[in-house]
Coordinates of N, CA and C and ligand atoms in Angstrom, one line a residue:
X1 N 34.3 69.3 -11.3 CA 33.9 68.1 -10.7 C 33.6 67.2 -11.7
X2 N 32.9 66.5 -11.8 CA 32.8 65.5 -12.7 C 31.2 65.2 -12.4
X3 N 30.5 65.6 -14.1 CA 29.5 65.5 -14.4 C 28.5 65.6 -14.0
X4 N 28.3 63.6 -13.9 CA 27.3 63.5 -12.5 C 27.5 63.6 -11.5
X5 N 28.5 64.0 -10.8 CA 28.4 63.9 -9.2 C 28.3 66.3 -9.6
X6 N 28.0 66.0 -9.8 CA 27.8 68.2 -10.2 C 26.3 67.8 -10.4
X7 N 25.4 66.9 -11.2 CA 24.1 67.0 -11.4 C 23.6 66.3 -10.6
X8 N 23.6 65.4 -9.6 CA 23.2 64.8 -8.1 C 23.0 65.5 -7.0
X9 N 24.9 66.6 -7.2 CA 25.1 67.3 -6.0 C 24.2 69.1 -6.0
X10 N 23.3 68.8 -7.2 CA 22.9 70.5 -7.5 C 20.8 70.3 -7.7
X11 N 20.8 68.5 -7.8 CA 19.5 68.6 -7.9 C 19.4 67.1 -6.8
X12 N 18.7 66.9 -6.9 CA 17.3 65.9 -6.1 C 17.6 64.5 -6.9
X13 N 18.5 64.4 -8.2 CA 18.4 62.8 -8.6 C 19.7 62.3 -8.2
X14 N 19.5 60.9 -7.3 CA 21.0 59.7 -7.6 C 21.4 60.6 -8.7
X15 N 23.0 60.2 -8.1 CA 24.1 59.7 -8.8 C 23.5 59.1 -10.2
X16 N 22.8 57.4 -10.3 CA 23.0 56.6 -11.6 C 21.2 57.7 -11.7
X17 N 21.1 58.0 -11.3 CA 20.0 58.9 -12.1 C 20.6 59.8 -12.2
X18 N 21.8 60.7 -12.5 CA 21.9 61.3 -13.6 C 22.8 60.8 -14.2
X19 N 23.1 59.7 -14.3 CA 23.7 58.8 -15.5 C 23.4 58.2 -16.5
X20 N 22.5 58.3 -15.4 CA 21.1 57.7 -16.8 C 20.6 59.1 -18.2
X21 N 20.5 60.3 -16.8 CA 20.0 60.8 -18.1 C 21.1 61.5 -18.9
X22 N 22.0 61.7 -18.6 CA 23.8 62.0 -18.9 C 23.7 61.2 -20.9
X23 N 23.4 60.5 -20.4 CA 23.3 59.2 -21.0 C 23.2 59.6 -22.6
X24 N 21.6 60.3 -22.2 CA 21.2 61.1 -23.0 C 20.5 62.2 -23.5
X25 N 22.3 62.9 -23.1 CA 22.7 64.2 -23.3 C 22.2 65.0 -22.5
X26 N 23.3 65.8 -22.1 CA 22.9 67.2 -21.5 C 23.8 68.6 -22.5
X27 N 22.7 69.2 -22.5 CA 23.3 70.0 -22.7 C 23.9 71.6 -22.3
X28 N 25.3 71.6 -22.4 CA 26.9 72.7 -21.2 C 27.1 73.2 -22.3
X29 N 26.7 74.3 -22.4 CA 26.6 75.7 -23.1 C 26.5 75.4 -24.6
X30 N 25.6 74.8 -24.8 CA 24.7 74.9 -26.5 C 25.6 73.3 -26.7
X31 N 26.5 72.8 -26.0 CA 26.6 71.8 -27.3 C 26.2 70.3 -26.2
X32 N 26.3 69.3 -26.6 CA 25.7 68.4 -26.4 C 26.5 67.0 -26.1
X33 N 26.3 67.1 -24.2 CA 27.9 66.2 -24.3 C 26.9 64.8 -23.2
X34 N 27.5 63.9 -23.2 CA 26.5 62.7 -23.5 C 28.0 61.7 -22.3
X35 N 28.8 62.3 -21.6 CA 29.9 61.3 -20.8 C 29.7 62.0 -18.8
X36 N 29.6 60.8 -18.9 CA 29.1 61.5 -16.9 C 30.8 61.9 -16.5
X37 N 32.0 61.7 -17.1 CA 33.1 62.4 -16.3 C 33.7 63.3 -16.7
X38 N 32.5 64.1 -17.5 CA 33.2 65.2 -18.3 C 33.4 66.4 -17.0
X39 N 34.6 67.6 -17.3 CA 34.8 67.4 -16.6 C 34.1 69.0 -16.4
X40 N 33.1 69.4 -15.1 CA 32.5 70.6 -15.0 C 33.1 72.2 -14.9
X41 N 33.1 73.0 -14.8 CA 33.8 73.9 -14.8 C 32.3 75.0 -14.0
X42 N 32.2 74.6 -12.5 CA 31.1 75.0 -11.7 C 30.6 76.6 -12.1
X43 N 32.0 77.4 -12.4 CA 31.3 78.6 -12.2 C 30.6 79.0 -13.7
X44 N 31.5 78.8 -14.1 CA 31.0 79.4 -15.6 C 30.4 78.4 -16.8
X45 N 30.5 77.3 -16.7 CA 30.0 76.3 -17.8 C 28.0 76.3 -16.8
X46 N 27.0 76.5 -18.3 CA 26.1 76.8 -18.2 C 25.1 75.3 -19.0
X47 N 24.8 74.1 -17.6 CA 24.5 73.3 -17.3 C 22.9 73.2 -17.8
X48 N 21.8 72.4 -18.6 CA 21.3 72.7 -18.8 C 20.3 71.0 -18.5
X49 N 20.1 71.4 -17.5 CA 19.0 70.0 -16.8 C 17.0 70.0 -17.6
X50 N 16.1 69.2 -17.6 CA 15.6 69.5 -18.0 C 15.0 71.0 -18.7
X51 N 15.4 71.4 -19.3 CA 14.9 73.2 -19.5 C 15.5 74.1 -18.2
X52 N 16.7 73.6 -18.1 CA 16.8 74.7 -16.8 C 17.9 74.1 -16.3
X53 N 18.9 75.5 -16.3 CA 20.2 76.4 -15.6 C 20.6 75.8 -14.4
X54 N 21.3 74.4 -14.1 CA 21.7 74.4 -12.7 C 22.9 75.3 -12.4
X55 N 22.0 75.7 -11.3 CA 23.3 76.4 -10.8 C 23.9 76.7 -9.8
X56 N 25.2 77.1 -9.9 CA 26.0 76.9 -8.1 C 25.7 77.7 -7.8
X57 N 25.5 76.6 -7.2 CA 25.2 77.3 -5.0 C 26.4 78.2 -4.3
X58 N 25.9 79.5 -5.0 CA 27.2 80.2 -4.4 C 27.7 79.7 -2.6
X59 N 26.4 80.3 -1.7 CA 26.0 80.1 -0.9 C 25.4 78.3 0.2
X60 N 25.9 77.5 0.8 CA 25.3 75.8 1.5 C 26.0 76.5 2.7
X61 N 24.4 75.9 3.8 CA 24.9 76.1 4.8 C 24.4 74.4 5.3
X62 N 25.3 73.9 6.5 CA 25.2 72.3 6.5 C 25.3 72.1 8.1
X63 N 24.3 71.1 8.1 CA 24.3 70.9 10.1 C 25.4 69.4 9.3
X64 N 25.3 69.4 11.1 CA 26.3 68.5 11.3 C 26.5 67.7 12.5
X65 N 25.5 66.4 13.0 CA 26.2 65.7 14.8 C 27.8 65.7 14.7
X66 N 27.8 66.2 15.0 CA 29.9 66.7 15.4 C 29.7 65.2 16.5
X67 N 30.7 64.8 15.7 CA 31.4 63.3 16.8 C 31.9 63.6 16.9
X68 N 32.2 63.5 18.3 CA 33.6 63.1 19.6 C 34.7 62.9 18.9
X69 N 36.4 63.6 18.8 CA 37.1 62.9 18.2 C 37.1 63.8 17.1
X70 N 36.3 65.1 17.1 CA 36.7 65.5 15.3 C 37.4 67.8 15.6
X71 N 37.6 68.0 15.5 CA 38.3 69.2 15.7 C 36.9 70.1 14.9
X72 N 37.0 71.4 15.6 CA 36.7 72.3 14.8 C 37.3 73.6 13.2
X73 N 37.7 72.5 13.4 CA 38.8 73.3 11.6 C 38.3 72.7 11.1
X74 N 39.6 74.2 9.7 CA 39.0 73.3 8.3 C 40.1 71.8 7.3
X75 N 41.0 72.2 8.5 CA 42.3 71.1 8.6 C 42.8 71.8 9.6
X76 N 43.8 70.2 9.6 CA 44.8 70.1 10.6 C 45.7 68.9 10.5
X77 N 46.8 68.7 10.7 CA 47.9 67.6 10.3 C 47.6 66.6 10.8
X78 N 46.9 67.0 11.7 CA 46.7 65.2 13.0 C 45.2 64.8 13.1
X79 N 44.7 66.4 13.7 CA 43.3 65.4 14.2 C 42.5 65.7 13.0
X80 N 41.3 64.4 13.4 CA 40.0 64.7 12.1 C 39.6 65.4 11.9
X81 N 38.9 67.0 11.3 CA 38.1 67.8 11.0 C 37.0 66.9 10.4
X82 N 36.3 68.4 11.3 CA 34.4 67.7 10.4 C 34.9 68.5 9.5
X83 N 35.2 69.5 8.6 CA 35.7 69.4 7.4 C 35.8 67.6 6.3
X84 N 36.2 67.2 7.1 CA 37.0 66.0 6.9 C 36.1 64.7 6.6
X85 N 35.0 65.2 7.3 CA 33.6 64.1 7.4 C 32.7 64.8 5.8
X86 N 33.2 65.2 5.2 CA 31.9 66.1 4.7 C 32.5 65.5 3.0
X87 N 31.8 64.6 2.4 CA 32.0 64.0 1.1 C 32.4 65.5 0.0
X88 N 33.1 65.2 -0.6 CA 33.8 65.8 -1.5 C 32.7 67.2 -2.4
X89 N 31.7 66.0 -2.5 CA 31.0 67.0 -3.5 C 29.8 68.4 -2.5
X90 N 30.4 68.1 -1.2 CA 30.1 69.4 0.2 C 31.5 69.9 0.6
X91 N 32.5 69.1 -0.4 CA 33.9 69.9 0.5 C 34.1 71.0 -0.9
X92 N 34.0 71.0 -1.9 CA 33.8 72.7 -3.1 C 33.7 73.3 -2.3
X93 N 33.2 73.3 -1.8 CA 32.1 75.0 -1.4 C 33.1 75.5 -0.2
X94 N 33.9 74.6 0.2 CA 35.1 75.4 1.2 C 34.1 76.1 2.1
X95 N 33.5 74.9 3.0 CA 32.9 75.5 4.0 C 33.4 75.4 5.1
X96 N 33.7 76.5 6.0 CA 33.7 76.4 7.7 C 33.2 76.5 8.5
X97 N 33.5 75.7 9.7 CA 33.1 75.4 11.1 C 32.4 77.0 11.4
X98 N 30.6 77.2 12.1 CA 30.7 78.3 12.6 C 30.9 78.3 14.2
X99 N 31.6 78.8 14.8 CA 32.0 78.5 15.7 C 33.0 77.5 16.2
X100 N 33.5 77.2 17.6 CA 34.2 76.1 18.0 C 33.0 74.9 19.2
X101 N 33.9 73.8 18.6 CA 33.6 72.6 19.6 C 34.6 72.2 20.2
X102 N 34.7 71.6 21.3 CA 36.0 71.2 21.6 C 36.1 69.8 21.0
X103 N 36.9 69.0 20.5 CA 37.2 67.7 20.6 C 36.5 67.1 21.0
X104 N 36.1 67.0 22.3 CA 35.0 66.6 22.5 C 33.7 66.5 23.0
X105 N 33.7 67.4 22.4 CA 32.3 67.8 22.1 C 30.9 67.4 21.3
X106 N 30.6 66.9 21.6 CA 29.3 67.1 20.2 C 28.0 67.5 19.8
X107 N 27.6 67.2 19.0 CA 25.6 67.7 18.8 C 26.1 69.1 17.0
X108 N 26.1 69.6 17.8 CA 24.5 70.9 16.1 C 26.3 71.8 16.1
X109 N 27.0 70.8 14.6 CA 27.3 72.6 14.0 C 27.7 72.8 12.8
X110 N 27.0 74.2 12.5 CA 26.8 74.7 11.0 C 28.0 74.8 10.9
X111 N 28.3 74.8 9.3 CA 28.9 74.7 8.3 C 29.0 75.2 7.2
X112 N 29.2 76.6 7.2 CA 28.9 77.8 6.0 C 30.4 77.8 5.0
X113 N 30.1 78.6 4.1 CA 30.9 79.0 3.2 C 30.5 81.6 3.5
X114 N 29.4 82.0 4.1 CA 29.2 82.6 4.2 C 29.4 83.0 5.5
X115 N 30.1 84.0 5.1 CA 30.6 84.4 6.4 C 30.4 85.7 6.9
X116 N 29.2 86.4 6.5 CA 28.7 87.4 7.5 C 27.6 86.6 7.9
X117 N 26.7 85.6 7.6 CA 26.0 84.5 9.1 C 27.1 84.4 9.9
X118 N 27.9 83.7 9.3 CA 28.8 82.9 10.3 C 29.0 83.8 11.8
X119 N 30.0 85.5 11.6 CA 30.1 86.5 11.8 C 28.9 86.4 12.8
X120 N 27.5 86.6 12.1 CA 26.2 87.4 13.1 C 26.1 86.2 14.2
X121 N 26.2 84.5 13.3 CA 26.0 83.9 14.6 C 27.1 83.8 15.9
X122 N 28.4 84.0 16.1 CA 29.2 83.8 16.3 C 29.4 85.2 17.8
X123 N 29.6 86.3 16.8 CA 29.3 87.2 17.4 C 28.7 87.4 19.1
X124 N 29.2 88.0 19.3 CA 29.2 87.9 21.7 C 28.0 89.0 21.3
X125 N 28.1 90.7 20.9 CA 27.1 91.1 21.0 C 26.0 91.1 20.0
X126 N 25.7 90.0 19.4 CA 24.3 89.9 18.7 C 23.8 88.5 19.8
X127 N 24.2 88.6 21.4 CA 23.8 88.0 21.6 C 22.7 86.0 21.1
X128 N 23.2 85.6 20.0 CA 22.6 84.5 20.0 C 22.9 83.2 21.2
X129 N 21.3 82.8 21.4 CA 21.5 82.2 22.8 C 21.9 80.4 21.8
X130 N 22.8 79.9 23.0 CA 23.2 78.0 22.1 C 22.7 78.1 23.4
X131 N 22.1 76.5 22.8 CA 21.8 75.3 24.2 C 22.8 74.2 24.0
X132 N 23.5 73.9 24.9 CA 24.2 72.4 25.5 C 23.7 72.0 26.0
X133 N 24.1 71.1 26.3 CA 23.3 69.3 27.1 C 24.2 69.3 27.8
X134 N 24.5 69.2 29.4 CA 25.8 68.8 30.0 C 25.4 68.1 30.8
X135 N 26.2 66.8 31.0 CA 26.2 66.0 32.5 C 27.7 66.9 33.1
X136 N 27.2 66.8 34.5 CA 28.5 67.0 35.2 C 28.8 66.0 36.5
X137 N 30.1 65.9 36.5 CA 29.8 64.8 38.0 C 30.4 66.1 39.1
X138 N 29.2 65.4 40.4 CA 29.9 66.6 41.9 C 27.8 67.6 41.3
X139 N 27.4 68.1 42.5 CA 26.0 68.4 42.4 C 25.8 70.0 41.9
X140 N 24.6 69.6 41.4 CA 23.9 71.1 39.9 C 23.1 71.6 41.0
X141 N 23.0 73.3 41.5 CA 22.1 73.1 43.2 C 21.5 74.2 42.7
X142 N 20.8 74.8 43.7 CA 19.6 75.7 43.5 C 19.8 77.1 43.4
X143 N 20.4 76.9 44.2 CA 21.5 77.7 44.3 C 21.9 78.4 42.8
X144 N 22.9 78.1 42.1 CA 23.7 77.6 40.9 C 22.6 78.2 39.9
X145 N 21.8 78.1 39.8 CA 20.6 79.0 39.3 C 20.8 80.4 39.5
X146 N 20.7 81.0 40.2 CA 20.6 82.6 40.0 C 22.4 83.4 40.0
X147 N 23.4 82.2 40.4 CA 24.9 82.1 40.2 C 24.3 82.9 38.6
X148 N 23.9 81.2 37.8 CA 23.9 81.6 36.9 C 23.9 82.9 35.9
X149 N 22.3 83.2 36.1 CA 22.2 84.1 35.5 C 22.5 85.5 36.5
X150 N 23.8 85.8 37.1 CA 23.8 86.6 37.5 C 25.5 86.7 36.7
X151 N 25.9 86.0 35.9 CA 26.5 85.6 35.4 C 28.1 85.0 36.0
X152 N 28.9 83.6 36.2 CA 29.4 83.4 36.5 C 31.3 84.2 36.8
X153 N 31.2 83.7 37.5 CA 33.3 84.4 37.8 C 33.4 83.2 37.3
X154 N 34.9 82.9 36.3 CA 35.8 82.2 35.8 C 37.3 82.2 36.6
X155 N 37.2 80.5 36.4 CA 38.7 81.3 37.1 C 39.9 82.3 37.8
X156 N 40.5 83.0 36.0 CA 41.0 83.7 35.2 C 40.1 85.6 36.1
X157 N 39.1 84.9 36.5 CA 38.6 86.6 36.8 C 37.0 86.9 36.1
X158 N 36.9 86.3 34.9 CA 36.0 86.4 33.4 C 34.4 86.7 33.8
X159 N 34.0 88.0 34.0 CA 33.0 87.3 34.8 C 32.1 87.2 33.2
X160 N 31.7 85.7 32.9 CA 30.2 85.3 31.7 C 29.1 86.9 31.9
X161 N 28.5 86.6 30.4 CA 28.0 87.6 30.1 C 26.6 86.1 30.7
X162 N 24.8 87.3 31.7 CA 24.0 86.4 32.0 C 23.6 85.5 30.7
X163 N 23.5 83.8 31.6 CA 23.4 82.8 31.0 C 22.1 82.3 31.9
X164 N 21.4 81.2 31.3 CA 20.7 80.4 32.3 C 20.8 79.1 32.3
X165 N 20.2 78.3 33.2 CA 20.7 76.9 33.5 C 19.6 76.2 33.8
X166 N 19.3 74.9 33.7 CA 18.1 74.2 33.4 C 18.2 72.9 33.9
X167 N 18.2 72.9 35.9 CA 18.2 71.5 35.9 C 17.6 70.4 35.7
X168 N 17.7 69.7 35.2 CA 17.1 68.2 34.6 C 16.9 67.4 35.7
X169 N 18.0 66.9 36.2 CA 18.5 65.6 37.1 C 19.5 66.2 38.1
X170 N 19.6 66.1 39.3 CA 20.9 66.2 40.3 C 20.5 65.4 41.9
X171 N 22.3 64.8 41.9 CA 22.7 63.9 43.0 C 24.4 64.8 43.2
X172 N 23.9 64.1 43.9 CA 25.8 64.6 45.5 C 26.1 65.0 44.1
X173 N 26.5 63.2 43.7 CA 27.4 62.5 42.3 C 27.7 63.2 41.3
X174 N 26.3 62.8 40.4 CA 26.8 63.3 39.7 C 25.3 64.0 38.8
X175 N 24.9 65.4 37.9 CA 23.6 65.9 37.5 C 24.2 66.1 36.3
X176 N 22.0 66.5 35.5 CA 22.6 66.5 33.9 C 21.3 67.9 34.0
X177 N 21.8 68.6 33.2 CA 21.6 69.9 32.9 C 21.4 70.7 31.4
X178 N 20.1 71.3 31.2 CA 20.7 71.8 29.7 C 20.9 73.6 30.5
X179 N 22.3 74.7 29.8 CA 22.4 75.4 29.6 C 22.8 76.6 28.2
X180 N 22.0 77.8 28.6 CA 22.1 78.4 27.1 C 23.0 79.8 28.0
X181 N 23.7 80.2 26.8 CA 24.7 81.2 26.7 C 24.8 81.6 25.4
X182 N 25.5 83.1 25.5 CA 25.3 83.9 24.6 C 26.5 84.1 23.9
X183 N 27.1 83.4 24.3 CA 29.4 83.9 24.4 C 29.6 82.3 23.6
X184 N 31.1 82.8 23.3 CA 31.6 81.4 23.0 C 33.3 81.2 22.9
X185 N 33.0 81.5 24.4 CA 34.8 81.9 24.7 C 35.4 79.8 24.7
X186 N 36.7 80.1 25.3 CA 37.7 79.5 25.1 C 36.9 78.2 25.9
X187 N 36.4 76.2 25.9 CA 35.9 76.5 27.0 C 35.0 76.4 28.1
X188 N 34.0 77.1 27.4 CA 33.2 77.9 28.3 C 32.3 77.2 29.1
X189 N 31.5 76.6 29.0 CA 30.2 75.5 29.5 C 31.1 74.9 30.5
X190 N 32.4 74.4 29.7 CA 33.2 73.5 31.4 C 34.6 74.5 32.0
X191 N 34.1 75.4 31.7 CA 34.9 76.2 32.7 C 33.7 77.3 33.8
X192 N 32.3 77.2 33.4 CA 31.2 77.1 34.6 C 31.2 76.4 35.1
X193 N 31.2 75.6 34.4 CA 30.2 74.4 35.7 C 31.5 74.1 36.9
X194 N 32.8 74.4 36.3 CA 34.2 73.9 37.8 C 33.6 75.8 38.8
X195 N 33.9 77.3 38.0 CA 33.3 78.1 38.4 C 31.8 76.9 39.8
X196 N 31.5 76.3 39.5 CA 30.4 75.8 40.7 C 30.3 74.5 40.6
X197 N 31.8 74.4 40.9 CA 32.4 73.5 41.2 C 31.7 71.9 41.3
X198 N 31.4 71.4 39.6 CA 31.1 70.7 38.9 C 32.7 70.4 38.0
X199 N 32.8 68.7 37.5 CA 33.6 68.9 36.2 C 32.3 68.4 35.5
X200 N 32.4 69.0 34.2 CA 31.8 68.7 32.6 C 32.5 66.7 32.3
X201 N 31.3 66.0 32.2 CA 31.5 64.6 31.4 C 31.3 64.5 30.4
X202 N 30.0 65.0 29.4 CA 28.4 64.7 28.1 C 29.0 66.3 28.1
X203 N 28.8 66.7 27.2 CA 29.0 68.3 26.5 C 28.4 68.2 24.8
X204 N 27.1 68.4 24.9 CA 26.5 68.8 23.6 C 25.8 69.4 22.8
X205 N 26.0 70.5 21.6 CA 25.3 71.7 21.6 C 24.1 71.2 21.2
X206 N 22.9 72.0 21.5 CA 21.1 70.9 20.9 C 21.3 72.5 20.3
X207 N 21.2 73.5 20.6 CA 21.0 74.4 19.0 C 21.7 75.6 19.2
X208 N 21.4 76.5 17.7 CA 22.2 78.2 17.7 C 20.5 79.0 17.4
X209 N 20.7 79.8 18.2 CA 19.2 80.5 18.1 C 18.3 79.6 16.9
X210 N 17.6 79.2 17.0 CA 16.0 79.0 16.2 C 16.5 77.5 16.0
X211 N 17.9 77.6 15.2 CA 17.9 76.3 14.0 C 18.4 75.2 16.0
X212 N 18.1 73.8 15.2 CA 17.8 73.3 16.4 C 18.3 71.5 15.6
X213 N 19.6 71.1 16.0 CA 19.4 70.2 15.9 C 18.9 69.3 15.2
X214 N 19.0 68.7 14.3 CA 18.0 67.4 13.4 C 18.6 66.2 15.1
X215 N 18.0 65.6 15.9 CA 18.1 64.0 16.0 C 18.2 63.0 15.5
X216 N 17.3 63.7 13.8 CA 17.3 61.9 12.8 C 18.8 61.9 12.9
X217 N 19.7 63.1 12.8 CA 21.0 62.8 12.2 C 22.5 62.0 13.9
X218 N 22.2 60.5 13.1 CA 23.2 59.9 14.1 C 25.3 61.1 14.1
X219 N 26.0 60.5 15.3 CA 26.7 60.8 14.6 C 27.8 61.3 13.8
X220 N 27.9 62.7 13.0 CA 28.9 61.8 12.3 C 28.4 62.0 11.0
X221 N 26.5 61.9 10.9 CA 26.2 63.0 9.9 C 25.5 64.0 9.8
X222 N 25.5 64.1 8.7 CA 25.2 65.3 7.6 C 24.0 66.0 7.3
X223 N 23.5 67.2 6.5 CA 22.4 67.2 5.6 C 22.2 68.9 5.8
X224 N 22.0 69.2 4.8 CA 21.4 70.7 3.9 C 20.8 71.2 4.8
X225 N 20.7 73.0 5.2 CA 19.7 73.1 5.9 C 18.5 72.8 4.6
X226 N 17.5 73.2 5.3 CA 16.0 73.3 5.0 C 16.0 75.1 4.6
X227 N 15.1 75.2 3.7 CA 14.9 77.2 3.9 C 13.9 77.3 4.9
X228 N 12.9 76.6 5.8 CA 12.8 77.0 6.6 C 13.7 77.3 7.1
X229 N 15.4 76.7 7.9 CA 16.2 76.6 8.7 C 17.0 78.0 8.5
X230 N 17.6 77.8 7.2 CA 18.2 79.2 6.6 C 17.1 80.2 6.8
X231 N 15.8 80.6 6.9 CA 15.1 81.7 7.5 C 15.0 81.7 8.7
X232 N 14.8 81.3 9.3 CA 15.2 81.1 10.9 C 16.7 81.4 11.6
X233 N 17.3 81.0 10.8 CA 18.5 82.1 11.2 C 19.1 83.2 11.1
X234 N 18.4 83.9 9.2 CA 18.4 85.0 8.6 C 17.5 86.1 9.8
X235 N 16.4 85.7 10.5 CA 15.8 86.8 11.3 C 16.2 87.5 11.9
Ligands
URA1 N1 32.0 75.2 25.6 C1 32.6 74.3 25.9 O1 33.5 74.3 27.5 N2 32.9 73.4 25.3 C2 32.5 73.8 23.9 O2 33.0 73.1 22.9 C3 31.6 75.1 23.9 C4 30.9 75.5 25.3

């Protein structure tokens, strides 16, 4: 990666600011480099900025507000993936999406290269609660609350783990709700809603465990997790 990019992606400096300090000279492996297009070996080069070695981050954690029309994969021959949205400086870390959201689902997508954390968040054994906001055509009724709590039976006979439904608004034609689930079966929320004789028209993931989607992120935007957010995930 270019030196100016390496510095700006591992510090709070902008690319322009990085270029400025490179002009004055940056010590790389004890040699003074003044060229912003110097190709950094991210793992082995010792790049010093203001007396500190820039440490190449081993693990990165990215929160994205996934837009519709993107698939939860690292690559796809036809569809745009959530990884395609990332800038090159973030793609170098080879992150992958934690769990899947359907192509037409929006909301919180966590991307990381930390396989252990990803496994912990996805594994149904760990009971990490995922909150979704859902709009459906059809009526969500009081009686659905206890059905969801007991575990919805899907059309293929699979009984879902107990979940929680919070009806926000409901009429014969359409309803809105939050649903909290600990599993991530294929089309899980859509199929649960089907079993309640409604059809999902809009679905957005709001949170994974204690990690909550930053509402300042527009669709398709992303940012790195703060240390506080990471601590919450590691609890
Ligand atoms: N459940 C679904 O049906 N779709 C998603 O994208 C996520 C959960």
